[in-house]
Each structure stands twice: as structure tokens, then as C-alpha cells.
Amino acid sequence: MRKLAAWLSNPLNNWRLREKLFIMFLLGGILPLLFFALYSYTTIRGELSAQMVANTGSTVAQINSNLENKLDTYTKLSATLYLDSTMRAYLTNDYSVDPALFVDAYKYINNSFVNMLTTNPDIHSMTIFINNETLPTDGMFIKRMGENFRNSLAYKSLRDSYGDVRFVTTPPEPDQPPMFTLSRMLNISSMNNPYGVLTINILESDIFRLMEKESEDKTVLIINEEGIVMSARDKTLLNQPIALPDKFPEEMNGQFDSTYNGEMVLVVYNTTKYGWKSVSVIPYSSFLSKANLTAKRILIYAIASLAVMAILIYVTARLFTKRVETLVGMMRRIEKEEFELTDIRPLGRDEIGQIGNALRRMGQRLSTLISDVYMKEIDKREAELNVLQAQINPHFLYNSLASISSLAIRNADPRMNKMVTDLAKFYRISLNKGKNTLSVHEEIQLTRYYVSIQQVRFANLLRVHYDIDESVLPCLIVKLTLQPFVENCINHAIWDHEHGINIIIRACRDGQDILLKVIDDGMGMRMPNGRDLPQSEDTLSGYGVRNVDSRIKLLFGDSYGVSIYSRLGIGTTVTIRIPGK
């Protein structure tokens, strides 16, 4: 619990005092008002939604009942013709022997159809499509089952119907309005060889009349079990999938939220025994407009009240925090090492004034202490650099003089002049008027002079190759960085005095930094601590390496320095990283 309280209070402690006052005002004023507005809106919305669901549910159920009654009526009419054995005999009879017999057939068919149309005025037309080529057609009640009819929705819907009725909706055409068509295969005598197809056409507007009054402020649809629109006010929706992104639940009736034409809607549905659904799509905006208006008014009143309160709080906080801001300004000046605070007027004798006086005295004291510490740190760094520099130069000088002495003792060799000349050039660059840094170009030259001196002694046993990126030559480097590692290669890496050693000196860029590498193919060494620098204090094998690494870190920082990778019998790679500025 304490950790949670500390985690919550830490950000608050870092805010300005004025901001804290505003936050407390927010918590004490805005949040309750917003909660009240949100609760009121949610409550009104919930009640209106529940009322709308109840009303729409009963309406959709009534539409379903009326629709089922109509579909039952049409189904019974089709069953009368489906089971009429006399009509089946007339439709299947062969009239090629006695064509005059079709007159009796048409009398019976016409009387049957006219009686049905008279007793059911909402039926637009009735037709039987036949395959009997011997029976003449009248173009109204009896028609041929031609290619056009076989390609129609009414015929295609009869696939796997086995004599059951099918309903389809035909979209409007230039010569007729949209129709609601019942189709039934006449195959009572043979399931696989129907003798005709019965179609009963009802104006889709007669079906839509069942829900016309309910579709004034909402979208009311009748869809089949496949989600295809069968009846709607907008006739362009007929025979199209219902434009809802969500699937209907498996329940026979209910409601759910969805989107329709880019608008949040409430969908209420009820399923008939035929698998069709009566669907009512009500936009939330249509019945929540009053709730939205009330919520907006509450919010406007709350904002107006909060604005007045905010002005009062701001004035009060400003007067209270003005001197606190002056204290913050004094602290920021101290942070920027501006310790003279005499230009700021006194802040009084209360607690804030006492803090201001203490800050003035502290600034004066800090100025004195920092000045003393800074000078001491400069002296310390300079002494460290001088000591480290002094540790390398005498060592190399003694080795070089020893080499010259050795050659002089053996014989009077003219190469001695070259060694002394290179040695003089070496020290001319290395001393560098007491400076601790020189350019990469000068460091490379320094190394070349050193190698030239050593090649007098080792001749062809020492083979040095240079791979230098010219863009790094002007950059600064600690003096005598490469020479100690070349000397280590000569003194400790040669394992075959007949073949000698190859040394590669490479300088290149690595992002914003510069990498200097000294690579040899000598005997190598064991690295017990991974890539740590050698611990040996014997000559430069450990002492000189750490000396170079320490000088680089003192000058450039701990992110720079020396790293070594070596494998016994293969060779050693020394990598020196310095900034590329």
C-alpha cells in the first residue's frame, strides 16, 4: 500500500503549486459534474433504449404475424393447385391426337384461376409454366418453360425444393413494379419429372403495406433466411444482402447494436416459421436526440460554472505562488552556476522570505567552494596526465638507445645515422611542446618513425602495413597511442625468428567514432578474463596498455579506450576507440 501511495504521489510532488491547485479543483469540481452529466445521459439513454426495444419488439412481432398469415394464404392457394388432379391431367394430356380437347382444358384452368384471383384481390397474377409442347399456351395463365424463365430467380430458387414453396422478390422493371413471387414445382406424380411450375405474383408494395406505417422514422425490412432483402421502402435494396456488418444471433427474436450506413443503430428482429425475419433498424440519433440535447445543456452549464471557478482559483493561486516562482527562479540560477542573487528583492520575513535569504547565502558559499574544488580538479587531472605521459617516454627512450648501443658495439654501421635521425624526428613529434594530444596524421607519422628505427634492427622480420582512412587524419588523439602496441608486437609476439611478423595498422570511422587497430599474426596470448586488458606489470605488456587506456579515458571519457582480442597461436587485435570530432 505504501509503494502504491508513493507511486501515485511522486508525480504530484513534481508539479508546480499552481498546477496542484488546479488538479484539486478538477477533482473536486469537474469530475463530480461530469459524472453527474454522464450518469444522467446513461440513465436516460438506457430507459429510452429499453422503451424503444419493447415497442419495436411488439411491432415487429405483429408484422411477423401478419406476414405469416399472408404467406400461409398463398401457400394454401398453391397447394390447392398442386393437389388438383384434374388440372394435372389437363396439363399432362397429349393433345396431338385430338387438338380440340385443349378447349376443355382451358375452360377448367381459366375458371380455376379467375375464381382464385377474384377471391384474392391482392394477387397480381398467376401462371403455370409447362413443358407439354402439345398444349397451346394463352400467354397469361399458361406459358412455355423457356430459357428466360429457367434463368429467372423464381425458377432457380426451386432447386432441391421437392414440391415445397419458394418465395423471391423481383426488382422493378421498366414495364412492371417489384413483385413478390411464390414459385412451386408441380411434381406430385413424379418428384424428378415435374410437369410444370406454378408462380403466384403479388405486388411487393402489398407486402410492404404490412409495415409501411412503422417505417416512417426507421428502416423496416423483411429478409429471408439467407439475409437477402425481400421487402423494403427503398426498392433498390430488394434482392440485396442486408447492409449490416454483424450477423444475427441464433435466437429467434431479440436485438443488438450495429452500424447501418455509417450510423450507430439499434436492430430489433423477429423470425417467422418460414425462416424469414422482420427487421427494424432504428438509428440511435432518432430517439436519443432529446437525451443528447439534455446532456449538452447540462455540460454547458457545468462548463460555465467551472470557467468562473477557474478564474477565481487562478487569481488566488497566482497571488499565492508568485513568490514561490521567484524562489524557483533563484534555484534555477544557482543550477546554472549563477550564484550572485543580490539583484532579487527580499521576499519578506515569513517562511518563503527565510528560504530566499538562505538561498542567497548558499549561493555565495557554493561559489566559493566550487571555485576551490574546480582549481584542485584541474591540477589533479594535469598531474595525472603528466605522470602517465612520463611513464611511457623514458621507457621507449631507453629501449631505443639500447638498440643503438647494441649496433654500435657490434660494428660501425652507417644505418646508425638513420636510426638517430628517425629517433630525433620521433621525439620532435612526441614532445609536441608539452601538449598531450596531436592529430591522427601526426600519430601515424610518429609510429612510422618508430617502425623505421626498429626495422634497422629486425630488417625483413618486421613487415608493417597501413590501411588509413584519410578522413580521420585531422582528428585529435592522445599522444603515443599506437607506438606502445607496435612495441608489444615486436617484443612479445614474434615466435619465429626466421619468418618474423606482419603488423597491420588500420584507421577508419565507426559511426561518430574512430577506430584504430593494431593487428599482428604473432604468437598471441591467453585471455583468461575474456577481453579484459592484461594485468601484467612486466614492461609494456600490461603497464603500457593500461597507461594508454587510462589516458584516453581521462581525456575523452569512459566510453572510449582500448580493447584487446587475442588467440594463442593465431595473433592479437588491439582496438582503440576515440571520438571522431
XYZ file of C-alpha atoms in Angstrom:
581
model
C 0.000 0.000 0.000
C 2.852 2.385 0.804
C 4.514 1.691 -2.520
C 1.231 2.374 -4.328
C 0.749 5.618 -2.411
C 4.321 6.657 -3.198
C 3.853 5.795 -6.871
C 0.696 7.934 -7.013
C 2.130 10.859 -5.043
C 5.524 11.133 -6.759
C 4.200 12.784 -9.958
C 2.096 15.148 -7.856
C 5.167 16.232 -5.882
C 6.888 17.317 -9.101
C 4.076 19.599 -10.297
C 4.009 23.327 -9.732
C 1.950 24.581 -6.817
C -0.474 26.342 -9.154
C -0.967 23.108 -11.092
C -1.694 21.243 -7.870
C -4.409 23.744 -7.027
C -5.946 23.283 -10.448
C -5.778 19.487 -10.124
C -7.557 19.627 -6.776
C -10.134 21.918 -8.356
C -10.518 19.433 -11.202
C -11.023 16.527 -8.836
C -13.345 18.475 -6.556
C -15.403 20.282 -9.181
C -15.174 18.966 -12.731
C -15.251 15.234 -12.085
C -18.467 15.213 -9.994
C -20.233 17.382 -12.557
C -19.041 15.223 -15.424
C -20.044 12.116 -13.518
C -23.488 13.574 -12.926
C -23.871 14.502 -16.616
C -22.647 11.074 -17.722
C -24.907 9.274 -15.241
C -27.927 11.321 -16.328
C -27.226 10.718 -20.003
C -26.599 6.988 -19.466
C -29.785 6.593 -17.440
C -31.952 8.447 -19.969
C -30.329 6.583 -22.836
C -30.900 3.231 -21.144
C -34.554 3.960 -20.407
C -35.230 5.251 -23.918
C -33.432 2.250 -25.426
C -35.412 -0.195 -23.275
C -38.667 1.521 -24.173
C -37.757 1.543 -27.872
C -36.811 -2.141 -27.764
C -40.125 -3.054 -26.106
C -42.241 -1.016 -28.536
C -40.313 -2.104 -31.610
C -40.299 -5.731 -30.470
C -44.086 -5.818 -30.249
C -44.374 -4.036 -33.611
C -42.005 -6.475 -35.307
C -43.873 -9.400 -33.766
C -47.149 -8.040 -35.184
C -45.554 -7.622 -38.625
C -44.315 -11.199 -38.369
C -47.794 -12.461 -37.517
C -49.373 -10.599 -40.440
C -46.642 -11.789 -42.776
C -47.078 -15.403 -41.716
C -50.832 -15.162 -42.329
C -50.253 -13.866 -45.853
C -47.641 -16.459 -46.629
C -49.934 -19.172 -45.259
C -52.727 -17.937 -47.533
C -50.520 -18.017 -50.615
C -49.118 -21.406 -49.651
C -52.620 -22.869 -49.272
C -53.644 -21.473 -52.664
C -50.606 -23.067 -54.284
C -51.398 -26.343 -52.500
C -54.914 -26.310 -53.990
C -53.482 -26.189 -57.486
C -50.618 -28.531 -56.577
C -53.072 -31.240 -55.457
C -55.657 -30.643 -58.232
C -55.610 -33.964 -60.121
C -57.979 -32.692 -62.840
C -55.671 -29.798 -63.665
C -52.701 -32.164 -63.623
C -54.489 -34.374 -66.138
C -55.229 -31.407 -68.406
C -51.645 -30.142 -68.209
C -50.081 -33.542 -68.917
C -52.536 -34.763 -71.622
C -51.281 -35.360 -75.186
C -53.288 -33.059 -77.482
C -51.539 -34.062 -80.698
C -54.163 -36.745 -81.403
C -57.229 -34.538 -80.861
C -56.256 -30.829 -80.606
C -59.870 -29.849 -79.902
C -59.591 -31.306 -76.387
C -57.473 -28.352 -75.160
C -60.675 -26.220 -75.176
C -61.985 -28.155 -72.181
C -58.569 -27.796 -70.533
C -58.617 -24.022 -70.877
C -62.170 -23.748 -69.609
C -61.178 -25.549 -66.434
C -57.887 -23.688 -65.992
C -59.450 -20.272 -66.665
C -62.331 -20.896 -64.271
C -59.932 -22.058 -61.522
C -57.553 -19.116 -61.917
C -60.278 -16.479 -62.289
C -62.008 -17.736 -59.137
C -58.759 -17.534 -57.176
C -57.953 -14.040 -58.469
C -61.477 -12.868 -57.653
C -61.406 -14.205 -54.094
C -57.838 -12.926 -53.524
C -57.653 -9.421 -54.989
C -54.120 -8.836 -53.605
C -52.737 -11.437 -56.064
C -51.401 -9.653 -59.129
C -51.127 -12.664 -61.457
C -50.906 -16.471 -61.561
C -49.062 -18.509 -64.168
C -48.160 -22.130 -64.809
C -45.067 -22.746 -66.926
C -45.330 -26.096 -68.731
C -43.146 -28.451 -70.753
C -46.114 -30.019 -72.688
C -45.483 -28.993 -76.295
C -48.893 -30.310 -77.437
C -50.858 -27.895 -75.208
C -51.185 -24.416 -76.752
C -50.343 -21.500 -74.396
C -52.513 -18.445 -73.809
C -49.620 -16.162 -72.721
C -51.388 -15.302 -69.455
C -52.240 -18.349 -67.320
C -50.280 -20.953 -69.309
C -46.771 -20.212 -70.645
C -43.878 -22.214 -72.001
C -40.939 -23.017 -69.691
C -38.473 -21.248 -71.945
C -34.860 -20.205 -71.417
C -35.811 -16.825 -69.942
C -37.888 -18.454 -67.230
C -35.187 -21.024 -66.462
C -32.758 -18.145 -65.862
C -35.152 -16.316 -63.539
C -34.825 -16.162 -59.746
C -38.190 -17.875 -59.346
C -37.006 -20.984 -61.197
C -33.514 -21.066 -59.688
C -34.966 -20.913 -56.187
C -36.739 -24.254 -56.779
C -33.513 -26.236 -56.750
C -33.857 -29.054 -54.165
C -37.352 -27.792 -53.227
C -39.112 -31.164 -53.823
C -42.510 -29.522 -54.227
C -42.178 -27.024 -51.371
C -42.934 -23.375 -51.964
C -40.208 -20.788 -52.501
C -40.513 -17.013 -52.279
C -38.398 -14.500 -54.167
C -38.592 -10.788 -54.848
C -38.062 -9.476 -58.351
C -36.697 -5.910 -58.619
C -38.662 -3.294 -60.537
C -38.500 -3.412 -64.340
C -39.484 -0.806 -66.914
C -42.831 -2.480 -67.590
C -43.744 -3.652 -64.073
C -43.212 -2.777 -60.376
C -41.277 -5.080 -57.995
C -43.031 -8.386 -57.412
C -43.202 -10.841 -54.548
C -43.272 -14.234 -56.259
C -44.294 -17.619 -54.880
C -42.992 -20.480 -57.001
C -43.741 -24.199 -56.662
C -42.689 -27.212 -58.663
C -45.714 -29.236 -59.883
C -44.333 -32.731 -59.418
C -46.798 -34.577 -57.277
C -46.883 -37.556 -59.628
C -43.104 -37.679 -60.182
C -40.610 -35.926 -57.923
C -37.879 -35.983 -60.565
C -40.004 -35.073 -63.600
C -42.209 -32.043 -62.885
C -44.966 -31.282 -65.360
C -44.900 -27.547 -64.655
C -44.002 -24.684 -62.352
C -46.663 -22.588 -60.617
C -45.920 -18.911 -59.922
C -48.123 -16.550 -57.925
C -47.129 -12.879 -58.197
C -48.064 -10.362 -55.518
C -47.083 -6.711 -55.690
C -44.204 -6.134 -53.288
C -45.995 -2.953 -52.242
C -48.846 -5.114 -50.872
C -46.339 -6.932 -48.637
C -44.662 -3.674 -47.629
C -48.078 -2.282 -46.676
C -47.905 -4.565 -43.627
C -45.105 -2.399 -42.191
C -45.493 0.877 -44.062
C -46.721 2.853 -41.033
C -43.786 1.641 -38.939
C -41.103 2.646 -41.463
C -41.588 6.402 -41.274
C -38.830 7.082 -38.729
C -36.922 3.824 -39.050
C -35.847 1.258 -41.632
C -38.106 -1.801 -41.634
C -37.082 -4.782 -43.768
C -38.164 -8.320 -44.469
C -35.226 -10.616 -45.151
C -35.110 -14.303 -45.958
C -33.049 -16.951 -44.180
C -30.004 -16.050 -46.299
C -30.117 -12.375 -45.290
C -31.470 -11.182 -48.664
C -33.899 -8.244 -48.506
C -37.375 -9.298 -49.695
C -39.347 -6.109 -48.933
C -38.353 -2.554 -48.035
C -39.355 1.062 -48.576
C -36.209 1.600 -50.671
C -36.771 -0.696 -53.650
C -33.083 -0.598 -54.613
C -32.403 -2.823 -51.591
C -34.502 -5.704 -52.939
C -32.604 -8.952 -53.579
C -29.513 -7.407 -51.927
C -27.842 -8.637 -48.706
C -28.785 -6.578 -45.691
C -26.082 -3.954 -45.107
C -25.229 -4.891 -41.523
C -21.646 -5.823 -40.563
C -22.823 -8.103 -37.745
C -24.500 -11.484 -38.057
C -27.893 -12.064 -36.491
C -27.831 -14.030 -33.225
C -29.125 -17.580 -33.244
C -32.160 -16.670 -31.126
C -35.497 -16.455 -32.953
C -36.014 -12.871 -31.810
C -34.046 -10.208 -29.989
C -31.995 -7.067 -30.549
C -28.340 -5.946 -30.885
C -26.295 -2.829 -31.638
C -24.696 -2.362 -35.054
C -23.899 0.213 -37.740
C -26.025 0.956 -40.786
C -24.983 3.448 -43.474
C -22.194 4.632 -41.192
C -24.529 5.318 -38.250
C -24.944 3.578 -34.901
C -28.291 1.764 -34.881
C -30.444 -0.500 -32.737
C -31.526 -3.646 -34.622
C -34.699 -5.442 -33.445
C -35.760 -8.635 -35.251
C -38.289 -11.456 -35.121
C -38.201 -14.716 -37.106
C -41.172 -16.310 -38.848
C -41.762 -20.034 -39.102
C -40.597 -19.789 -42.726
C -37.138 -18.647 -41.560
C -37.713 -15.050 -42.692
C -37.063 -12.160 -40.367
C -38.863 -8.892 -39.844
C -36.110 -6.415 -39.042
C -36.424 -2.894 -37.684
C -33.266 -0.726 -37.887
C -33.565 2.361 -35.681
C -30.780 4.999 -35.613
C -29.840 5.899 -32.065
C -29.850 9.544 -33.070
C -33.579 9.355 -33.866
C -34.709 8.517 -30.341
C -31.741 9.795 -28.303
C -31.818 13.349 -29.657
C -33.651 14.638 -26.554
C -31.217 12.849 -24.273
C -28.279 14.327 -26.209
C -29.797 17.802 -26.007
C -30.280 17.489 -22.238
C -26.725 16.243 -21.780
C -25.365 19.145 -23.843
C -27.263 21.669 -21.767
C -26.010 20.138 -18.522
C -22.471 20.171 -19.908
C -22.747 23.825 -20.994
C -23.975 24.886 -17.553
C -21.187 22.880 -15.921
C -18.522 24.412 -18.166
C -19.798 27.926 -17.481
C -19.705 27.295 -13.727
C -16.265 25.763 -13.959
C -14.961 28.707 -16.002
C -15.999 31.164 -13.260
C -14.454 28.921 -10.615
C -11.272 28.551 -12.670
C -10.827 32.326 -12.910
C -11.213 32.703 -9.144
C -8.826 29.837 -8.452
C -6.280 31.195 -10.948
C -6.257 34.678 -9.372
C -5.882 33.214 -5.900
C -3.181 30.766 -6.971
C -1.320 33.460 -8.881
C -1.132 35.748 -5.841
C -0.064 32.865 -3.635
C 2.518 31.315 -5.957
C 4.158 34.475 -7.275
C 6.813 34.487 -4.562
C 7.223 30.719 -4.888
C 8.025 31.247 -8.577
C 10.641 33.799 -7.529
C 12.227 31.126 -5.328
C 12.181 28.672 -8.245
C 13.897 31.306 -10.394
C 16.627 31.724 -7.771
C 17.170 27.957 -7.663
C 17.400 27.742 -11.448
C 20.011 30.479 -11.479
C 22.004 28.530 -8.904
C 21.570 25.449 -11.103
C 23.107 27.420 -13.995
C 26.022 28.389 -11.697
C 24.837 31.980 -11.338
C 25.483 32.403 -7.650
C 25.139 36.181 -7.388
C 21.495 36.716 -6.291
C 21.767 40.252 -4.923
C 19.627 41.669 -7.759
C 16.486 39.859 -6.446
C 14.487 41.890 -3.943
C 13.868 40.421 -0.467
C 10.763 38.257 -0.190
C 9.741 39.235 3.313
C 10.199 37.709 6.746
C 7.810 34.782 6.595
C 8.803 31.215 5.700
C 9.202 32.000 1.991
C 11.313 35.053 2.774
C 13.550 32.981 5.062
C 14.040 30.425 2.270
C 15.033 33.256 -0.108
C 17.641 34.619 2.319
C 19.024 31.116 2.855
C 19.344 30.667 -0.918
C 21.364 33.878 -1.211
C 23.780 32.761 1.475
C 24.005 29.276 -0.029
C 24.798 30.762 -3.470
C 27.670 32.752 -2.098
C 29.034 29.725 -0.243
C 28.687 27.462 -3.319
C 30.534 29.964 -5.479
C 33.498 29.857 -3.109
C 33.517 26.073 -2.742
C 33.134 25.322 -6.465
C 35.946 27.674 -7.334
C 38.265 25.880 -4.908
C 37.237 22.374 -5.996
C 37.449 23.255 -9.718
C 41.009 24.501 -9.464
C 42.039 21.461 -7.463
C 40.437 19.114 -10.019
C 42.268 20.828 -12.880
C 45.576 20.475 -11.068
C 44.821 16.811 -10.340
C 43.939 15.946 -13.958
C 47.001 17.738 -15.282
C 49.239 15.951 -12.823
C 47.741 12.571 -13.762
C 48.266 13.191 -17.460
C 51.839 14.332 -16.907
C 52.624 11.291 -14.762
C 51.129 8.889 -17.305
C 52.999 10.589 -20.148
C 56.259 10.437 -18.222
C 55.789 6.702 -17.669
C 55.982 5.951 -21.404
C 58.592 8.305 -22.897
C 61.629 7.226 -20.761
C 60.827 3.573 -21.339
C 60.895 3.916 -25.102
C 63.947 6.191 -24.967
C 65.921 3.586 -23.017
C 64.956 0.801 -25.424
C 65.872 2.870 -28.461
C 69.225 3.893 -27.005
C 69.877 0.279 -26.080
C 69.295 -0.739 -29.680
C 71.638 1.951 -30.977
C 74.283 0.962 -28.428
C 73.992 -2.678 -29.381
C 74.565 -1.930 -33.068
C 77.431 0.408 -32.325
C 79.201 -2.203 -30.245
C 78.868 -4.848 -32.925
C 80.215 -2.815 -35.812
C 80.371 0.667 -37.145
C 77.227 0.610 -39.215
C 76.080 3.619 -41.353
C 72.492 2.726 -40.509
C 73.128 4.189 -37.107
C 72.793 7.652 -38.660
C 69.300 6.815 -39.913
C 68.248 5.459 -36.528
C 69.436 8.590 -34.754
C 67.682 10.779 -37.354
C 64.390 8.884 -37.020
C 64.740 8.997 -33.268
C 65.130 12.778 -33.370
C 62.034 13.119 -35.584
C 60.170 10.787 -33.252
C 60.887 12.947 -30.216
C 60.226 16.145 -32.113
C 56.653 14.981 -32.666
C 56.179 13.157 -29.339
C 57.271 16.073 -27.191
C 54.945 18.410 -29.125
C 55.793 21.411 -26.930
C 54.393 19.702 -23.852
C 50.902 19.112 -25.359
C 49.150 15.838 -24.585
C 47.282 15.498 -27.892
C 48.163 15.544 -31.575
C 46.387 14.703 -34.815
C 45.889 11.166 -36.099
C 48.166 12.095 -39.008
C 50.993 13.044 -36.608
C 50.403 9.877 -34.566
C 50.736 7.769 -37.733
C 53.974 9.601 -38.622
C 55.244 9.023 -35.094
C 54.553 5.316 -35.496
C 56.257 5.242 -38.906
C 59.444 6.715 -37.400
C 59.365 4.176 -34.616
C 58.883 1.294 -37.089
C 61.729 2.669 -39.219
C 64.035 2.574 -36.198
C 63.028 -0.992 -35.373
C 63.382 -2.173 -38.987
C 67.062 -1.228 -38.846
C 67.359 -3.834 -36.151
C 64.914 -6.500 -37.388
C 65.201 -5.924 -41.163
C 62.740 -8.124 -43.102
C 61.442 -9.822 -39.954
C 59.240 -6.774 -39.299
C 56.602 -6.132 -42.005
C 54.179 -3.271 -41.276
C 51.167 -2.389 -43.488
C 48.998 0.708 -43.212
C 45.262 0.957 -44.024
C 44.298 4.552 -43.231
C 41.034 6.399 -43.984
C 42.227 9.885 -44.901
C 39.102 11.498 -43.436
C 40.269 10.661 -39.902
C 43.731 12.206 -40.218
C 42.817 15.703 -38.861
C 41.097 14.318 -35.731
C 42.799 14.597 -32.328
C 44.223 11.638 -30.417
C 46.189 11.111 -27.200
C 49.919 11.275 -27.890
C 51.779 7.932 -28.129
C 48.651 5.782 -28.539
C 49.788 3.375 -31.277
C 53.524 3.064 -30.510
C 53.167 1.009 -27.284
C 51.100 -1.634 -29.077
C 53.524 -1.862 -32.023
C 56.330 -2.253 -29.488
C 54.388 -5.069 -27.773
C 54.097 -6.849 -31.138
C 57.863 -6.631 -31.661
C 58.905 -7.582 -28.133
C 56.331 -10.235 -27.270
C 54.553 -11.521 -30.392
C 57.402 -12.772 -32.570
C 57.581 -16.510 -32.171
C 59.538 -17.458 -35.330
C 62.824 -15.554 -35.754
C 63.058 -16.723 -39.346
C 59.651 -15.667 -40.641
C 59.185 -12.593 -38.437
C 55.812 -10.908 -38.012
C 53.194 -8.970 -40.028
C 51.577 -5.936 -38.440
C 48.567 -4.073 -39.860
C 47.819 -0.555 -38.630
C 44.286 0.461 -39.574
C 42.309 3.698 -39.004
C 38.645 4.015 -40.000
C 35.335 5.510 -38.904
C 32.639 3.698 -36.940
C 29.596 5.966 -36.906
C 30.501 9.063 -34.931
C 33.693 7.454 -33.561
C 37.130 6.499 -34.924
C 38.600 3.021 -34.582
C 42.379 2.493 -34.594
C 43.510 -1.119 -34.827
C 46.909 -2.822 -34.444
C 46.659 -6.370 -35.816
C 49.515 -8.938 -35.774
C 49.876 -12.580 -36.713
C 52.227 -13.366 -33.830
C 52.003 -15.997 -31.148
C 49.016 -14.393 -29.427
C 48.185 -14.892 -25.767
C 45.604 -16.414 -23.480
C 42.799 -14.122 -22.384
C 41.591 -15.590 -19.050
C 39.125 -12.769 -18.428
C 37.522 -12.512 -21.872
C 38.570 -9.249 -23.466
C 39.850 -7.540 -20.298
C 43.161 -5.719 -20.532
C 46.278 -7.636 -19.415
C 47.108 -7.483 -15.720
C 50.836 -7.991 -16.138
C 53.120 -5.317 -14.787
C 56.060 -6.539 -16.829
C 57.244 -3.808 -19.241
C 54.561 -2.582 -21.599
C 52.670 -5.824 -21.974
C 50.256 -4.743 -19.261
C 51.582 -1.476 -17.901
C 51.749 0.351 -21.259
C 48.348 -0.959 -22.405
C 46.611 0.262 -19.265
C 48.559 3.512 -19.477
C 47.146 4.251 -22.936
C 43.662 3.191 -21.889
C 43.770 5.430 -18.788
C 44.979 8.468 -20.749
C 42.185 8.060 -23.354
C 39.526 7.735 -20.660
C 40.847 10.761 -18.770
C 40.737 12.901 -21.897
C 37.647 11.644 -23.736
C 35.542 9.762 -21.144
C 34.855 6.190 -20.020
C 33.021 5.227 -23.226
C 36.341 5.332 -25.102
C 39.565 3.380 -24.610
C 41.347 0.131 -25.500
C 40.036 -3.392 -26.034
C 42.099 -6.496 -26.901
C 41.178 -9.771 -28.593
C 43.837 -12.500 -28.859
C 44.054 -16.211 -29.544
C 47.130 -18.243 -28.746
C 48.978 -19.247 -31.912
C 46.885 -17.013 -34.196
C 47.547 -13.397 -33.263
C 46.280 -10.347 -31.457
C 43.992 -7.436 -32.386
C 44.089 -4.218 -30.363
C 41.154 -1.842 -30.938
C 41.340 1.784 -29.811
C 38.107 3.835 -29.878
C 38.277 7.656 -29.819
C 35.685 10.324 -30.679
C 35.550 11.323 -34.340
C 35.306 15.082 -33.846
